[in-house]
């Protein structure tokens, strides 16, 4: 079901993580259509250099907008958002919403002043995160964990592979031992792992991600552009995803996984965008 009058939102990530954001957008604006664009041939971005991430992300988004005009672009990837937003905004006319680790809301919720930040290895070491911590959580103890396996475990969930619990315990040990009561999910893949994370750290009171805040921002921007916010929030759209555009192959189980998130899909294109596979970075990102 495609409705020419419905606004369309382009959601971008390196893999399936942005689906956690797409789900929040669909729940907040069930009347909107979505295009899901994933650079899964370039996944994981946590292993790529900044110039590679910038080039791939901007190139794919620009090409997608040529093919499917959209009203808002959401860069639903913390790793990309930390480096690409100024360039992207200078390049396209469409409003761009980025996602940043939710340090500020976490600092507002912690009761014991101890916050964990789970993110990709690239995000935990970028100055962008230092600035967020200095600005919003200067009086908190902030424990950062940037482990490369977490995004892969989230990708594997799509084909039904459960998260390996003992490995997850090991990854989360620094958060366990420091007694954090609030954890920031600083990568959009991680809300997909929420149940497994909660099982390993049952004492954490708040798991904070940015999905709902992004959805509210998108609704606000569409309202500013003259769209009827109430109608967008009230309609029902059983197949809200007009297209899935993947730079690599379709992951096994993708449509079923998306359906389980309420994201029915109209069509999928694989090996889309004509980008060559990236040369893997060997140094720091
Ligand atoms: N979902 C991306 C993020 O929020 C994953 C990054 C990656 O591909 O390593 O950072």
mmCIF file of C-alpha atoms and ligand atoms in Angstrom:
data_model
loop_
_atom_site.group_PDB
_atom_site.id
_atom_site.type_symbol
_atom_site.label_atom_id
_atom_site.label_comp_id
_atom_site.label_asym_id
_atom_site.label_seq_id
_atom_site.Cartn_x
_atom_site.Cartn_y
_atom_site.Cartn_z
ATOM 1 C CA UNK A 1 0.000 0.000 0.000
ATOM 2 C CA UNK A 2 1.662 3.184 -1.128
ATOM 3 C CA UNK A 3 0.113 6.555 -0.475
ATOM 4 C CA UNK A 4 1.537 9.450 -2.458
ATOM 5 C CA UNK A 5 0.271 11.885 0.180
ATOM 6 C CA UNK A 6 2.047 10.162 3.057
ATOM 7 C CA UNK A 7 5.389 11.596 4.126
ATOM 8 C CA UNK A 8 8.352 9.330 3.709
ATOM 9 C CA UNK A 9 11.259 9.003 6.131
ATOM 10 C CA UNK A 10 14.632 7.627 5.096
ATOM 11 C CA UNK A 11 16.258 5.670 7.927
ATOM 12 C CA UNK A 12 19.953 4.845 7.455
ATOM 13 C CA UNK A 13 22.307 2.504 9.294
ATOM 14 C CA UNK A 14 25.229 0.223 8.571
ATOM 15 C CA UNK A 15 23.072 -2.823 9.335
ATOM 16 C CA UNK A 16 19.889 -3.818 11.135
ATOM 17 C CA UNK A 17 20.446 -1.561 14.172
ATOM 18 C CA UNK A 18 18.519 1.311 12.646
ATOM 19 C CA UNK A 19 15.454 -0.922 12.729
ATOM 20 C CA UNK A 20 15.265 -0.201 16.478
ATOM 21 C CA UNK A 21 14.833 3.458 15.523
ATOM 22 C CA UNK A 22 12.508 2.690 12.601
ATOM 23 C CA UNK A 23 10.272 0.800 15.032
ATOM 24 C CA UNK A 24 10.033 3.852 17.327
ATOM 25 C CA UNK A 25 9.297 6.106 14.350
ATOM 26 C CA UNK A 26 6.560 3.787 13.125
ATOM 27 C CA UNK A 27 5.034 3.563 16.605
ATOM 28 C CA UNK A 28 4.978 7.364 16.901
ATOM 29 C CA UNK A 29 3.965 8.093 13.290
ATOM 30 C CA UNK A 30 2.088 5.062 11.997
ATOM 31 C CA UNK A 31 0.787 7.162 9.110
ATOM 32 C CA UNK A 32 4.245 7.760 7.613
ATOM 33 C CA UNK A 33 6.092 5.578 5.135
ATOM 34 C CA UNK A 34 9.691 4.497 5.675
ATOM 35 C CA UNK A 35 12.599 3.664 3.418
ATOM 36 C CA UNK A 36 15.232 1.611 5.212
ATOM 37 C CA UNK A 37 18.735 2.027 3.773
ATOM 38 C CA UNK A 38 21.573 -0.109 5.141
ATOM 39 C CA UNK A 39 25.208 -0.152 4.095
ATOM 40 C CA UNK A 40 25.524 -3.767 5.122
ATOM 41 C CA UNK A 41 28.361 -4.295 2.627
ATOM 42 C CA UNK A 42 30.298 -1.750 4.723
ATOM 43 C CA UNK A 43 29.226 -3.195 8.100
ATOM 44 C CA UNK A 44 30.500 -2.792 10.766
ATOM 45 C CA UNK A 45 31.163 0.956 10.688
ATOM 46 C CA UNK A 46 32.868 0.567 14.063
ATOM 47 C CA UNK A 47 35.810 -0.941 12.154
ATOM 48 C CA UNK A 48 35.946 1.684 9.390
ATOM 49 C CA UNK A 49 37.968 4.884 9.204
ATOM 50 C CA UNK A 50 36.126 8.216 9.425
ATOM 51 C CA UNK A 51 36.652 9.138 5.742
ATOM 52 C CA UNK A 52 35.284 5.773 4.615
ATOM 53 C CA UNK A 53 32.178 6.134 6.800
ATOM 54 C CA UNK A 54 31.589 9.687 5.563
ATOM 55 C CA UNK A 55 31.982 8.787 1.908
ATOM 56 C CA UNK A 56 29.812 5.673 1.984
ATOM 57 C CA UNK A 57 27.082 7.161 4.132
ATOM 58 C CA UNK A 58 26.733 10.418 2.185
ATOM 59 C CA UNK A 59 26.984 8.661 -1.188
ATOM 60 C CA UNK A 60 24.291 6.127 -0.389
ATOM 61 C CA UNK A 61 21.906 8.627 1.167
ATOM 62 C CA UNK A 62 22.232 11.000 -1.770
ATOM 63 C CA UNK A 63 21.554 8.190 -4.230
ATOM 64 C CA UNK A 64 18.568 6.948 -2.230
ATOM 65 C CA UNK A 65 17.007 10.413 -2.202
ATOM 66 C CA UNK A 66 17.363 10.591 -5.986
ATOM 67 C CA UNK A 67 15.457 7.340 -6.297
ATOM 68 C CA UNK A 68 12.855 7.857 -3.545
ATOM 69 C CA UNK A 69 12.305 11.471 -2.495
ATOM 70 C CA UNK A 70 11.906 11.617 1.297
ATOM 71 C CA UNK A 71 10.811 14.314 3.730
ATOM 72 C CA UNK A 72 13.310 13.606 6.530
ATOM 73 C CA UNK A 73 16.567 11.648 6.716
ATOM 74 C CA UNK A 74 17.416 9.855 9.952
ATOM 75 C CA UNK A 75 21.016 8.732 10.386
ATOM 76 C CA UNK A 76 20.105 5.927 12.782
ATOM 77 C CA UNK A 77 23.711 5.050 13.502
ATOM 78 C CA UNK A 78 25.699 6.608 16.340
ATOM 79 C CA UNK A 79 29.006 5.685 14.743
ATOM 80 C CA UNK A 80 28.116 7.509 11.521
ATOM 81 C CA UNK A 81 26.330 10.397 13.247
ATOM 82 C CA UNK A 82 29.430 11.285 15.267
ATOM 83 C CA UNK A 83 31.289 12.140 12.033
ATOM 84 C CA UNK A 84 28.901 12.659 9.126
ATOM 85 C CA UNK A 85 26.152 15.099 10.093
ATOM 86 C CA UNK A 86 27.719 18.468 9.128
ATOM 87 C CA UNK A 87 28.790 17.137 5.704
ATOM 88 C CA UNK A 88 25.433 15.527 5.043
ATOM 89 C CA UNK A 89 23.472 18.620 6.044
ATOM 90 C CA UNK A 90 25.584 20.739 3.718
ATOM 91 C CA UNK A 91 24.935 18.325 0.881
ATOM 92 C CA UNK A 92 21.164 17.772 0.869
ATOM 93 C CA UNK A 93 18.069 19.951 1.248
ATOM 94 C CA UNK A 94 16.116 17.453 3.333
ATOM 95 C CA UNK A 95 16.209 17.862 7.151
ATOM 96 C CA UNK A 96 18.630 15.430 8.778
ATOM 97 C CA UNK A 97 18.167 13.918 12.239
ATOM 98 C CA UNK A 98 21.189 12.245 13.784
ATOM 99 C CA UNK A 99 21.458 9.989 16.793
ATOM 100 C CA UNK A 100 23.876 10.556 19.643
ATOM 101 C CA UNK A 101 24.409 8.497 22.804
ATOM 102 C CA UNK A 102 21.736 9.531 25.314
ATOM 103 C CA UNK A 103 24.161 10.778 27.996
ATOM 104 C CA UNK A 104 22.007 13.735 29.006
ATOM 105 C CA UNK A 105 18.823 11.771 29.800
ATOM 106 C CA UNK A 106 20.921 9.095 31.530
ATOM 107 C CA UNK A 107 22.514 11.724 33.785
ATOM 108 C CA UNK A 108 19.007 12.896 34.662
ATOM 109 C CA UNK A 109 17.899 9.412 35.657
ATOM 110 C CA UNK A 110 20.800 7.869 37.558
ATOM 111 C CA UNK A 111 20.317 7.770 41.307
ATOM 112 C CA UNK A 112 23.790 6.604 42.295
ATOM 113 C CA UNK A 113 25.730 8.770 39.815
ATOM 114 C CA UNK A 114 27.174 5.737 37.997
ATOM 115 C CA UNK A 115 26.396 5.428 34.302
ATOM 116 C CA UNK A 116 27.483 2.781 31.818
ATOM 117 C CA UNK A 117 27.899 3.602 28.129
ATOM 118 C CA UNK A 118 27.706 0.709 25.700
ATOM 119 C CA UNK A 119 28.752 1.690 22.188
ATOM 120 C CA UNK A 120 30.918 0.565 19.294
ATOM 121 C CA UNK A 121 34.704 0.750 19.770
ATOM 122 C CA UNK A 122 34.781 3.756 17.413
ATOM 123 C CA UNK A 123 32.060 5.686 19.265
ATOM 124 C CA UNK A 124 33.577 5.158 22.727
ATOM 125 C CA UNK A 125 36.872 6.689 21.685
ATOM 126 C CA UNK A 126 35.600 9.634 19.631
ATOM 127 C CA UNK A 127 35.947 13.163 21.082
ATOM 128 C CA UNK A 128 32.230 13.599 20.404
ATOM 129 C CA UNK A 129 31.457 11.275 23.316
ATOM 130 C CA UNK A 130 34.010 13.024 25.568
ATOM 131 C CA UNK A 131 32.228 16.307 24.905
ATOM 132 C CA UNK A 132 28.801 14.836 25.716
ATOM 133 C CA UNK A 133 30.114 13.359 28.971
ATOM 134 C CA UNK A 134 31.856 16.617 29.976
ATOM 135 C CA UNK A 135 28.791 18.679 29.172
ATOM 136 C CA UNK A 136 26.035 16.530 30.679
ATOM 137 C CA UNK A 137 27.547 14.003 33.070
ATOM 138 C CA UNK A 138 30.581 15.789 34.522
ATOM 139 C CA UNK A 139 29.518 14.861 38.054
ATOM 140 C CA UNK A 140 28.956 11.169 37.257
ATOM 141 C CA UNK A 141 31.238 8.187 37.051
ATOM 142 C CA UNK A 142 30.945 7.073 33.430
ATOM 143 C CA UNK A 143 32.086 3.547 32.540
ATOM 144 C CA UNK A 144 32.516 2.999 28.806
ATOM 145 C CA UNK A 145 32.371 -0.372 27.116
ATOM 146 C CA UNK A 146 33.062 -0.542 23.384
ATOM 147 C CA UNK A 147 33.063 -4.149 22.281
ATOM 148 C CA UNK A 148 33.017 -5.227 18.628
ATOM 149 C CA UNK A 149 30.961 -8.394 19.165
ATOM 150 C CA UNK A 150 27.722 -6.752 20.275
ATOM 151 C CA UNK A 151 26.718 -5.482 16.826
ATOM 152 C CA UNK A 152 27.365 -8.893 15.294
ATOM 153 C CA UNK A 153 25.210 -10.587 17.914
ATOM 154 C CA UNK A 154 22.401 -8.170 17.071
ATOM 155 C CA UNK A 155 22.803 -8.952 13.354
ATOM 156 C CA UNK A 156 22.629 -12.672 14.110
ATOM 157 C CA UNK A 157 19.358 -12.296 15.966
ATOM 158 C CA UNK A 158 17.773 -11.634 12.564
ATOM 159 C CA UNK A 159 18.313 -15.247 11.607
ATOM 160 C CA UNK A 160 17.293 -16.487 15.022
ATOM 161 C CA UNK A 161 20.736 -17.054 16.578
ATOM 162 C CA UNK A 162 20.477 -16.315 20.313
ATOM 163 C CA UNK A 163 22.964 -14.023 22.053
ATOM 164 C CA UNK A 164 25.743 -16.110 23.695
ATOM 165 C CA UNK A 165 25.043 -15.419 27.349
ATOM 166 C CA UNK A 166 28.424 -16.275 28.866
ATOM 167 C CA UNK A 167 30.249 -14.095 26.309
ATOM 168 C CA UNK A 168 27.808 -11.287 26.969
ATOM 169 C CA UNK A 169 28.495 -11.572 30.713
ATOM 170 C CA UNK A 170 32.192 -11.148 30.020
ATOM 171 C CA UNK A 171 31.596 -8.066 27.867
ATOM 172 C CA UNK A 172 29.382 -6.489 30.524
ATOM 173 C CA UNK A 173 31.650 -7.344 33.485
ATOM 174 C CA UNK A 174 32.986 -3.749 33.846
ATOM 175 C CA UNK A 175 29.406 -2.472 34.182
ATOM 176 C CA UNK A 176 28.561 -5.195 36.686
ATOM 177 C CA UNK A 177 31.610 -4.532 38.870
ATOM 178 C CA UNK A 178 31.164 -0.755 38.901
ATOM 179 C CA UNK A 179 27.508 -0.985 40.010
ATOM 180 C CA UNK A 180 26.027 1.327 37.373
ATOM 181 C CA UNK A 181 22.276 1.864 37.795
ATOM 182 C CA UNK A 182 21.778 3.368 34.314
ATOM 183 C CA UNK A 183 23.133 2.202 30.960
ATOM 184 C CA UNK A 184 23.164 4.198 27.737
ATOM 185 C CA UNK A 185 22.627 2.066 24.643
ATOM 186 C CA UNK A 186 24.945 4.143 22.469
ATOM 187 C CA UNK A 187 24.552 2.072 19.337
ATOM 188 C CA UNK A 188 21.247 1.543 17.591
ATOM 189 C CA UNK A 189 21.856 -2.205 17.384
ATOM 190 C CA UNK A 190 21.734 -2.567 21.151
ATOM 191 C CA UNK A 191 18.017 -1.977 21.832
ATOM 192 C CA UNK A 192 17.557 -5.172 19.777
ATOM 193 C CA UNK A 193 19.592 -6.952 22.508
ATOM 194 C CA UNK A 194 17.696 -5.366 25.387
ATOM 195 C CA UNK A 195 16.209 -8.571 26.818
ATOM 196 C CA UNK A 196 19.583 -10.347 26.814
ATOM 197 C CA UNK A 197 21.254 -7.302 28.399
ATOM 198 C CA UNK A 198 18.612 -7.093 31.127
ATOM 199 C CA UNK A 199 19.010 -10.788 31.900
ATOM 200 C CA UNK A 200 22.748 -10.309 32.519
ATOM 201 C CA UNK A 201 22.427 -7.040 34.478
ATOM 202 C CA UNK A 202 19.099 -7.320 36.305
ATOM 203 C CA UNK A 203 20.022 -4.591 38.818
ATOM 204 C CA UNK A 204 20.289 -1.848 36.210
ATOM 205 C CA UNK A 205 17.249 0.410 36.653
ATOM 206 C CA UNK A 206 17.352 2.387 33.404
ATOM 207 C CA UNK A 207 18.315 1.327 29.889
ATOM 208 C CA UNK A 208 18.387 4.522 27.870
ATOM 209 C CA UNK A 209 18.349 4.816 24.093
ATOM 210 C CA UNK A 210 17.446 7.586 21.682
ATOM 211 C CA UNK A 211 14.737 5.927 19.556
ATOM 212 C CA UNK A 212 11.689 7.677 21.019
ATOM 213 C CA UNK A 213 13.407 11.068 21.092
ATOM 214 C CA UNK A 214 14.289 10.692 17.418
ATOM 215 C CA UNK A 215 10.720 9.739 16.572
ATOM 216 C CA UNK A 216 9.420 12.837 18.382
ATOM 217 C CA UNK A 217 11.920 14.999 16.511
ATOM 218 C CA UNK A 218 10.793 13.560 13.175
ATOM 219 C CA UNK A 219 7.157 14.224 14.069
ATOM 220 C CA UNK A 220 8.050 17.788 15.023
ATOM 221 C CA UNK A 221 9.912 18.391 11.741
ATOM 222 C CA UNK A 222 7.062 17.019 9.660
ATOM 223 C CA UNK A 223 4.660 19.292 11.534
ATOM 224 C CA UNK A 224 6.927 22.251 10.829
ATOM 225 C CA UNK A 225 6.801 21.288 7.160
ATOM 226 C CA UNK A 226 3.003 21.545 7.231
ATOM 227 C CA UNK A 227 2.056 17.902 7.778
ATOM 228 C CA UNK A 228 -0.913 17.073 9.979
ATOM 229 C CA UNK A 229 0.736 15.656 13.133
ATOM 230 C CA UNK A 230 -2.476 14.195 14.517
ATOM 231 C CA UNK A 231 -3.293 12.349 11.316
ATOM 232 C CA UNK A 232 0.254 10.935 11.189
ATOM 233 C CA UNK A 233 -0.011 9.713 14.752
ATOM 234 C CA UNK A 234 -3.411 8.133 14.296
ATOM 235 C CA UNK A 235 -3.394 6.295 10.963
ATOM 236 C CA UNK A 236 -2.583 2.645 10.523
ATOM 237 C CA UNK A 237 -0.232 1.315 7.866
ATOM 238 C CA UNK A 238 0.313 -2.451 7.851
ATOM 239 C CA UNK A 239 3.311 -2.318 5.497
ATOM 240 C CA UNK A 240 4.981 0.960 6.439
ATOM 241 C CA UNK A 241 8.336 0.168 4.816
ATOM 242 C CA UNK A 242 8.055 1.237 1.202
ATOM 243 C CA UNK A 243 11.492 -0.135 0.381
ATOM 244 C CA UNK A 244 14.539 -1.711 1.978
ATOM 245 C CA UNK A 245 17.736 -0.761 0.127
ATOM 246 C CA UNK A 246 20.792 -2.838 1.038
ATOM 247 C CA UNK A 247 24.301 -2.308 -0.290
ATOM 248 C CA UNK A 248 25.000 -6.005 0.356
ATOM 249 C CA UNK A 249 22.967 -9.208 0.354
ATOM 250 C CA UNK A 250 19.605 -9.651 2.101
ATOM 251 C CA UNK A 251 20.237 -11.180 5.551
ATOM 252 C CA UNK A 252 18.421 -14.474 6.099
ATOM 253 C CA UNK A 253 15.236 -13.897 8.082
ATOM 254 C CA UNK A 254 15.088 -10.144 7.486
ATOM 255 C CA UNK A 255 11.430 -9.793 6.470
ATOM 256 C CA UNK A 256 10.224 -11.962 9.368
ATOM 257 C CA UNK A 257 12.410 -10.046 11.810
ATOM 258 C CA UNK A 258 11.108 -6.725 10.523
ATOM 259 C CA UNK A 259 7.529 -7.985 10.733
ATOM 260 C CA UNK A 260 8.163 -8.901 14.394
ATOM 261 C CA UNK A 261 9.010 -5.215 14.959
ATOM 262 C CA UNK A 262 5.794 -4.127 13.230
ATOM 263 C CA UNK A 263 7.724 -3.135 10.096
ATOM 264 C CA UNK A 264 5.993 -4.854 7.192
ATOM 265 C CA UNK A 265 8.008 -4.476 3.981
ATOM 266 C CA UNK A 266 6.740 -3.741 0.472
ATOM 267 C CA UNK A 267 9.962 -4.510 -1.436
ATOM 268 C CA UNK A 268 13.660 -5.237 -0.904
ATOM 269 C CA UNK A 269 16.601 -4.411 -3.162
ATOM 270 C CA UNK A 270 19.929 -6.060 -2.480
ATOM 271 C CA UNK A 271 23.381 -5.018 -3.703
ATOM 272 C CA UNK A 272 21.871 -1.592 -4.209
ATOM 273 C CA UNK A 273 23.806 1.644 -4.692
ATOM 274 C CA UNK A 274 26.749 0.383 -6.718
ATOM 275 C CA UNK A 275 29.406 0.897 -4.042
ATOM 276 C CA UNK A 276 32.451 -1.343 -4.013
ATOM 277 C CA UNK A 277 33.063 -3.289 -0.810
ATOM 278 C CA UNK A 278 35.239 -1.181 1.500
ATOM 279 C CA UNK A 279 38.915 -1.786 2.055
ATOM 280 C CA UNK A 280 39.056 -2.684 5.748
ATOM 281 C CA UNK A 281 40.829 -0.187 7.986
ATOM 282 C CA UNK A 282 43.722 -1.630 9.945
ATOM 283 C CA UNK A 283 44.516 1.372 12.136
ATOM 284 C CA UNK A 284 42.378 3.325 14.574
ATOM 285 C CA UNK A 285 39.103 4.843 13.470
HETATM 286 N N1 LIG B 1 24.068 0.859 14.540
HETATM 287 C C1 LIG B 1 25.399 1.400 14.451
HETATM 288 C C2 LIG B 1 25.608 2.442 15.565
HETATM 289 O O1 LIG B 1 24.649 2.951 16.114
HETATM 290 C C3 LIG B 1 26.362 0.254 14.375
HETATM 291 C C4 LIG B 1 27.727 0.647 14.035
HETATM 292 C C5 LIG B 1 28.565 -0.371 13.318
HETATM 293 O O2 LIG B 1 28.233 -0.712 12.181
HETATM 294 O O3 LIG B 1 29.612 -0.741 13.861
HETATM 295 O O4 LIG B 1 26.699 2.826 15.893
#
